[in-house]
Short mmCIF file of C-alpha atoms in Angstrom, two decimals:
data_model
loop_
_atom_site.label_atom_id
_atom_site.label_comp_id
_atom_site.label_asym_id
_atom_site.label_seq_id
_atom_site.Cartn_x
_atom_site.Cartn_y
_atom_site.Cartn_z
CA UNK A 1 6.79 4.12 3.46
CA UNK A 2 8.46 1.82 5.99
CA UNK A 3 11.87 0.42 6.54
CA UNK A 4 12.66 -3.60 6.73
CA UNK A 5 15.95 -4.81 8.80
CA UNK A 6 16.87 -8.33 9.04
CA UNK A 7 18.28 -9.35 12.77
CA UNK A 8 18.52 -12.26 15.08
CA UNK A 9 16.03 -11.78 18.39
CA UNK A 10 17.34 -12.46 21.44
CA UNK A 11 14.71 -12.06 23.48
CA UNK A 12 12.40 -9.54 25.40
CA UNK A 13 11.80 -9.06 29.46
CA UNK A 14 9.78 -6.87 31.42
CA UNK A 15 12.17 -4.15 33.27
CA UNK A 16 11.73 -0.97 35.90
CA UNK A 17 11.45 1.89 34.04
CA UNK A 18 15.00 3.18 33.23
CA UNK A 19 16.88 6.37 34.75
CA UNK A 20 20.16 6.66 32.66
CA UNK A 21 22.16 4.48 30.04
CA UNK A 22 23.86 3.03 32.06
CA UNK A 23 20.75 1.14 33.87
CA UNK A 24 19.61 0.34 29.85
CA UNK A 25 22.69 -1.32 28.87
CA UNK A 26 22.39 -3.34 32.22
CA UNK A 27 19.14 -4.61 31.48
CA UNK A 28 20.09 -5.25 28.01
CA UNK A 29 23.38 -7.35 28.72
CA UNK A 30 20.83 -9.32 31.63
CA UNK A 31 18.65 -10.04 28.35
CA UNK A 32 21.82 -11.29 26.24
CA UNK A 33 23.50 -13.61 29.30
CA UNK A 34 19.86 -14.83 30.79
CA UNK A 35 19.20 -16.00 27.46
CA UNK A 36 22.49 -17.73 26.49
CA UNK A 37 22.31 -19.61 30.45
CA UNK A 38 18.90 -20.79 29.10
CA UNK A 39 20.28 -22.04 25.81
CA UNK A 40 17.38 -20.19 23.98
CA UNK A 41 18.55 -19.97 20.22
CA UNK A 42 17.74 -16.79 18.81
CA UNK A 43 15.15 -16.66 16.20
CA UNK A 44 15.85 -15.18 12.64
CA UNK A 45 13.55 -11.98 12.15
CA UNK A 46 12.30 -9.05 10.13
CA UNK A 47 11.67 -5.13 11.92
CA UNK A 48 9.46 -3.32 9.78
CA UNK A 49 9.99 0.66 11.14
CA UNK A 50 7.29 2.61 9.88
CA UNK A 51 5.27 5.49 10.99
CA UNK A 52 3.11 3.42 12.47
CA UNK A 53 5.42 2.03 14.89
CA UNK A 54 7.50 -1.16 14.98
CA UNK A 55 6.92 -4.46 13.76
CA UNK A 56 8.53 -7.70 14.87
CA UNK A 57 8.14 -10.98 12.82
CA UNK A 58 9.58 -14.45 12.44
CA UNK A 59 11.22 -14.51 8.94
CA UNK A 60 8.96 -16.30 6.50
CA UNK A 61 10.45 -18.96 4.43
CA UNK A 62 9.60 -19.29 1.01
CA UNK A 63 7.40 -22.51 0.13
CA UNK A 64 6.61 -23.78 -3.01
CA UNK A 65 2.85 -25.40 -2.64
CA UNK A 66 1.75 -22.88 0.36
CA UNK A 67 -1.91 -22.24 -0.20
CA UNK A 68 -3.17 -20.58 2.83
CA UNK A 69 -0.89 -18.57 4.80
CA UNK A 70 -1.63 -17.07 7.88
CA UNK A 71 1.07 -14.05 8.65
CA UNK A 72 -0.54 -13.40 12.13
CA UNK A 73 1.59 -16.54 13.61
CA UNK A 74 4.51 -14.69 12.45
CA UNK A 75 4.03 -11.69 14.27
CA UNK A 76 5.82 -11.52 17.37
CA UNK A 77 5.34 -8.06 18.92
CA UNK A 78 4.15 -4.74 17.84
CA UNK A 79 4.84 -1.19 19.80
CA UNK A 80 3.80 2.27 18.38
CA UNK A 81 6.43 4.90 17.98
CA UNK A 82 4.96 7.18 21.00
CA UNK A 83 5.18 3.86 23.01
CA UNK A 84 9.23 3.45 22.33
CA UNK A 85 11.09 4.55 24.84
CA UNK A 86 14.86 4.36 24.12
CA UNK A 87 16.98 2.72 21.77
CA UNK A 88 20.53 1.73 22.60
CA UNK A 89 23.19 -0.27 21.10
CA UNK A 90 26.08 -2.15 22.96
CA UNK A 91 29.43 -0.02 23.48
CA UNK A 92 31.00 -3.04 23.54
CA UNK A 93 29.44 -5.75 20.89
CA UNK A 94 27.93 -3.31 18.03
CA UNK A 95 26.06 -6.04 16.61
CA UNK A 96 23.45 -5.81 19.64
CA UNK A 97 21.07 -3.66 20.22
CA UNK A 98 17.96 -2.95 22.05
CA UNK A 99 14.48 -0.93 22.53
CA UNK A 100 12.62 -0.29 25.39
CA UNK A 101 8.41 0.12 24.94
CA UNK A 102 6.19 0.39 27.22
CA UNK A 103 3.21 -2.51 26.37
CA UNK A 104 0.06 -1.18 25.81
CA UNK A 105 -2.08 -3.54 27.56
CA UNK A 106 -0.49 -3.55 31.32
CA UNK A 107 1.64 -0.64 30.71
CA UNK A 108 4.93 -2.47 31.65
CA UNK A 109 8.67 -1.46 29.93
CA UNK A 110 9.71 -4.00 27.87
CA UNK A 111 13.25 -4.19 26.78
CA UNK A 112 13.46 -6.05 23.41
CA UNK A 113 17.26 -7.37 22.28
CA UNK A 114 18.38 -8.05 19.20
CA UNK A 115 21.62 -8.78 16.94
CA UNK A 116 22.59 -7.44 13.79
CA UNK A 117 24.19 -9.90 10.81
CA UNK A 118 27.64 -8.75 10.15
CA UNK A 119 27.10 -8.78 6.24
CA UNK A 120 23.38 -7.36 6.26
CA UNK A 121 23.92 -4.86 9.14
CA UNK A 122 23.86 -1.76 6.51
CA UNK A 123 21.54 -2.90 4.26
CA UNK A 124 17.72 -2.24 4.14
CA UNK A 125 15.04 -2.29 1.57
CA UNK A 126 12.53 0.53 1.08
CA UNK A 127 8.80 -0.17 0.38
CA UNK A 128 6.15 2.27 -0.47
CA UNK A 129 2.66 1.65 1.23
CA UNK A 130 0.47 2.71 -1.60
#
């Protein structure tokens, strides 16, 4: 069974590993504002939390006379669960949030940022892997 949110990504950067909140929320609001400087638009996504781990892809937009489709493009990251770190939200814009992993390859934190729609920010859809 897994869990599918809908959110804007911000963006991802490598960061020291963290000692307290308040160093996580730093890092996180560096994300938001070193984006926005860069004029990077966010890009519309789907998380897929199962027990797996967590799954980050571009939304896929439905086409009509699609023959072969590819979903690795789509797929923008992929952590485990044992390889999340901490998962925080903004105190002071609820809409963002963020998770730190640690990447498997070079064994760097990564904080990931991301921002919730106001009108889907409660609602997910359940799907059974059978």
């Amino acid at each position: 069974m897994c869990v599918i949110f809908i959110f804007q990504y911000i963006g991802t950067l490598d960061v020291p590993r963290p000692s307290s909140r308040v160093e996580i929320v730093a890092a996180m609001r560096r994300i938001r504002y070193e984006f926005k400087a860069k004029a990077i638009k966010k890009k519309k996504v789907t998380l897929t939390v199962s027990t797996d781990g967590v799954k980050v892809q571009i939304r896929k937009k439905k086409k009509k006379n699609l023959t072969s489709f590819d979903e690795s493009r789509l797929l923008i990251m992929t952590h485990a669960i044992y390889r999340i770190f901490y998962v925080s939200h903004d105190s002071q814009d609820l809409k963002i949030w963020s998770y730190i992993a640690r990447d498997g390859p070079s064994n760097v934190f990564k904080c990931n940022v991301f921002k919730a729609y106001k009108k889907v920010r409660r609602k997910f859809i359940l799907y059974s892997l059978g």
